[in-house]
XYZ file of C-alpha atoms in Angstrom:
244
model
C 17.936 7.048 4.803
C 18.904 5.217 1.289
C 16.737 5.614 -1.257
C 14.016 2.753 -1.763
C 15.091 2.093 -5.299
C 18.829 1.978 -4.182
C 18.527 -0.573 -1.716
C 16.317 -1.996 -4.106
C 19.108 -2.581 -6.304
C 20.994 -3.873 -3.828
C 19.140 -6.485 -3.232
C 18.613 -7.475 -6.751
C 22.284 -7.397 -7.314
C 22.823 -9.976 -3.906
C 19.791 -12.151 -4.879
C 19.502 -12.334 -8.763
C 20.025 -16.208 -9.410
C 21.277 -18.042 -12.994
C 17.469 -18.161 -13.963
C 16.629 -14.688 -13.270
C 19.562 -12.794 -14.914
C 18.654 -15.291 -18.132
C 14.538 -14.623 -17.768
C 14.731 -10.585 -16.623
C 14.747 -8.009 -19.035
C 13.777 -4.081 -18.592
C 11.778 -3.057 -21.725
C 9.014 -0.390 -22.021
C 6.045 -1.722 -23.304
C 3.259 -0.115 -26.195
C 1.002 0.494 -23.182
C 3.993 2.443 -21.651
C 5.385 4.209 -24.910
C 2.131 4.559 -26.714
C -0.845 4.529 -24.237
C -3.121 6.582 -26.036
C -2.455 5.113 -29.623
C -4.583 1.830 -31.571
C -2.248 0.229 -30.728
C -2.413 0.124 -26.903
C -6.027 -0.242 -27.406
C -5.155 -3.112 -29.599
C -3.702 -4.271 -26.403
C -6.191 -3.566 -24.023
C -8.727 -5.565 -26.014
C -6.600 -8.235 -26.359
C -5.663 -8.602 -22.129
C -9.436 -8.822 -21.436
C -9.784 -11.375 -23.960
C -7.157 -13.413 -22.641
C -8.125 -12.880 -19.507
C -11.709 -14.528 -20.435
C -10.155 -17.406 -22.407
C -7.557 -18.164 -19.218
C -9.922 -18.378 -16.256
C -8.048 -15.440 -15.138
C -11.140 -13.154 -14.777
C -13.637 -15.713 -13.216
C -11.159 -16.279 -10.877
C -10.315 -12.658 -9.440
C -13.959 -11.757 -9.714
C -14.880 -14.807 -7.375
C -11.984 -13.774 -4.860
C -13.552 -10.160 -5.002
C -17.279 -11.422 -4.498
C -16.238 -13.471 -1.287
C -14.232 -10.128 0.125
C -17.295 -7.890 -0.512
C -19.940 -10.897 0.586
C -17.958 -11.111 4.032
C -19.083 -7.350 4.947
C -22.690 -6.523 5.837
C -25.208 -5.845 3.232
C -25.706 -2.553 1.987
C -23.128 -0.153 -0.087
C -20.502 -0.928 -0.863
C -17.778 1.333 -2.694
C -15.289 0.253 -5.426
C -12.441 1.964 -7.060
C -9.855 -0.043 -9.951
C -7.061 1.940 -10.883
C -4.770 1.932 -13.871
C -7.611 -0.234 -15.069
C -7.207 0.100 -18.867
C -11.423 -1.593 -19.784
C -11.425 -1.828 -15.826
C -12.878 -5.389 -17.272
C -12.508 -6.730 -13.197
C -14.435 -4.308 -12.017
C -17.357 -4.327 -14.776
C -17.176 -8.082 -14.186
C -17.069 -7.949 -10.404
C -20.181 -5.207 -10.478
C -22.166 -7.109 -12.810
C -21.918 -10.499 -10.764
C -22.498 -8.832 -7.302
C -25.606 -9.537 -5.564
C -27.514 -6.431 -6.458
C -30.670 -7.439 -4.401
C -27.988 -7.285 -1.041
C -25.756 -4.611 -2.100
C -25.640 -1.205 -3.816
C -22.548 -1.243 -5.284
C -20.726 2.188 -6.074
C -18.494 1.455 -8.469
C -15.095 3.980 -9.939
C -13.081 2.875 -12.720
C -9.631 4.985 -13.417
C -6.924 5.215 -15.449
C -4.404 7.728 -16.897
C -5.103 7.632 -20.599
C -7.907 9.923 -21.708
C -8.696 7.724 -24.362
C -9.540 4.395 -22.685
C -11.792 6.340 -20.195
C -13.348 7.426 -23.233
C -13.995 4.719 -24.951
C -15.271 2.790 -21.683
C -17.311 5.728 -21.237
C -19.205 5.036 -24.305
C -18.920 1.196 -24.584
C -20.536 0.637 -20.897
C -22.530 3.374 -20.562
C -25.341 1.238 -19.434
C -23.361 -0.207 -16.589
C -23.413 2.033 -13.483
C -20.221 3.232 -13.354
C -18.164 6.404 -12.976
C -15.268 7.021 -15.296
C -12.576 8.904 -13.928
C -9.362 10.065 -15.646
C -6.818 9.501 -12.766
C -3.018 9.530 -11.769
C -3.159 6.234 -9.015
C -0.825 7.718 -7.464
C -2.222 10.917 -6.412
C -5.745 10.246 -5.884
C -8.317 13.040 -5.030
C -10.377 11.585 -2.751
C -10.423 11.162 1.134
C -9.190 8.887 3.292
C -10.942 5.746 3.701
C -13.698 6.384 0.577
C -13.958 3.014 -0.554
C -14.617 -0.343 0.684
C -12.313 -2.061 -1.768
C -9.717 -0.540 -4.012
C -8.908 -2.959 -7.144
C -5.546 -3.182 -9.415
C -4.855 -5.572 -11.941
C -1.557 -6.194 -13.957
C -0.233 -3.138 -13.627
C 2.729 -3.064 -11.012
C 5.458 -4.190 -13.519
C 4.973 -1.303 -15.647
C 6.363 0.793 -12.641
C 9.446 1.029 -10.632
C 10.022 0.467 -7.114
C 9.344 4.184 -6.170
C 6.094 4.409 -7.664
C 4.767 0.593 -6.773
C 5.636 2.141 -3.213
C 3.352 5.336 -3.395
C 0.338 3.140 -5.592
C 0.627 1.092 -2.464
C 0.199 4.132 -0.414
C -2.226 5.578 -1.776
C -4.710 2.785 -2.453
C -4.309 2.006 1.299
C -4.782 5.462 2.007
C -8.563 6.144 -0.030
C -9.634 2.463 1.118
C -10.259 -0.043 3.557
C -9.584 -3.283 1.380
C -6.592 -3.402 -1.420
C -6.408 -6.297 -3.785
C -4.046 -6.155 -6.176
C -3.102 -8.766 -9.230
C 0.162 -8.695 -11.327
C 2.215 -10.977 -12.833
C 5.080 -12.878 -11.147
C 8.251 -13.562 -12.830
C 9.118 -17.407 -13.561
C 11.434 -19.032 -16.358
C 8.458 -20.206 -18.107
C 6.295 -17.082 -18.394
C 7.549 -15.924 -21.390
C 7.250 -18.930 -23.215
C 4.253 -19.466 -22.244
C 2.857 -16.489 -23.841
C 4.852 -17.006 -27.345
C 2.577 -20.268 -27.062
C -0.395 -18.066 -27.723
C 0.663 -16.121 -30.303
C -1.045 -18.113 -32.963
C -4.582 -16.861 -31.163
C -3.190 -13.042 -30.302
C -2.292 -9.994 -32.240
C 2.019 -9.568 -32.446
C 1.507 -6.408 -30.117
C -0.402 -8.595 -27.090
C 2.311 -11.357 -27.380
C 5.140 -8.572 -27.633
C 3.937 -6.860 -24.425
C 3.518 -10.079 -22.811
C 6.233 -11.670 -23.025
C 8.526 -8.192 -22.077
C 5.584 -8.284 -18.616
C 6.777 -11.621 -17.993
C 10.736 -10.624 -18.029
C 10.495 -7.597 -16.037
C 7.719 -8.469 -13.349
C 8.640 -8.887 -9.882
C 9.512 -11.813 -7.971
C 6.980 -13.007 -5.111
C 10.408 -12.177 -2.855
C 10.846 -8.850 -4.637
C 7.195 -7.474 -3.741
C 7.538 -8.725 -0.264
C 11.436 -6.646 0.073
C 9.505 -3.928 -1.616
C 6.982 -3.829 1.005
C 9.279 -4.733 3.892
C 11.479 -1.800 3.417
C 8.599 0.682 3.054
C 6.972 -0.601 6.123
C 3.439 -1.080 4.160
C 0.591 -3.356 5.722
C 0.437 -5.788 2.871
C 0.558 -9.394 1.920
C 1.683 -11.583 -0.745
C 0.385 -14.844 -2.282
C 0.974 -16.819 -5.430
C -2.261 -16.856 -7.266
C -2.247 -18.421 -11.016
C 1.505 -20.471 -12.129
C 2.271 -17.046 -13.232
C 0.467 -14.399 -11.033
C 0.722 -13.114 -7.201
C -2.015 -11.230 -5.132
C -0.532 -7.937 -3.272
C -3.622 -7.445 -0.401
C -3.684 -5.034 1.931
C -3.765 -6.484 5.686
């Protein structure tokens, strides 16, 4: 069998168009270089603030509500991974309808010190703080109702969005998944903000915007690996991965 990330390639090299080969470029980010330094913190700060000021976060969390409204009342279970503040998840547990649900709620990621800090920021939100390779996940099959990811599938290559996928499927019942989508006016749009944003946030945006995936790239992605997902544009700038 050929490798994933050679055919991969392939495919990029047969369908990479004028605008792509002028928008995409492969550069490692703070949050990839530096992930436990101010600086990535810096960074995390800033995405939850600009998620806030965009409608970005209102929007997920009422896309998340209606998926965990639609099952019957009672627990439910919720994981985010590679969640940085996991700022989805505190905002989709503190909007869910605690007098209909008990809501178990996990929120990972793989730098020590951003579980820490959320660990002492949110302490007084009921949530457990897990240090976590999303990847290789330590819990059974099936544990959760819903298993969250947000703006974090760029950052990887083809091999590893192919066992997140995996795994996320594997530990839950219900995968949503945001990340960015690449189009010729992502990066410009975030060198717009830069006035409002630290230099690192508009840095690490703009190199998101040039190496994320095309809406056609997630779906070869997921074709090839034979995964039980969907995608959607959601946002000018953004695509949903779900689980189906």
């Amino acid at each position: 069998m050929i490798p994933f990330e050679e055919q991969f390639a392939a495919y990029r090299q047969q369908h990479f168009g004028f605008v792509d080969r002028l928008i995409y470029r492969e550069k490692a980010e703070i949050l990839d270089l530096f992930p436990e330094s101010e600086l990535a913190a810096e960074v995390v700060r800033d995405l939850e603030a600009l998620a806030n000021a965009s409608g970005l976060k209102r929007k997920l969390t009422d896309f998340i509500l209606k998926n965990i409204r639609a099952q019957v009342a009672g627990s439910v279970s919720v994981i985010e991974v590679c969640g940085g503040s996991c700022w989805l998840l505190r905002s989709v547990t503190s909007q869910v309808d605690h007098g209909k649900f008990h809501i178990h709620a996990v929120g990972s990621d793989l730098s020590q010190r951003h579980i820490e800090t959320n660990t002492t920021a949110f302490r007084h939100m009921n949530i457990e703080w897990l240090v976590a390779d999303a990847t290789n996940l330590l819990f059974s099959n099936l544990k959760f109702d819903i298993a969250l990811n947000c703006q974090a599938l760029h950052h990887f290559p083809v091999g590893i969005v192919i066992k997140l996928l995996r795994e996320l499927k594997r530990i839950s019942k219900k995968v949503i998944i945001f990340d960015l989508r690449r189009t010729f006016y992502g990066p410009a749009l975030v060198q717009s903000l830069s006035p409002f944003y630290s230099s690192s946030i508009i840095s690490d945006g703009v190199a998101s915007h040039r190496r994320a995936y095309s809406i056609q790239e997630m779906e070869f992605i997921i074709r090839i690996a034979d995964l039980p997902y969907k995608v959607t544009p959601f946002t000018p700038v953004g695509m949903l991965v779900e689980s189906i």
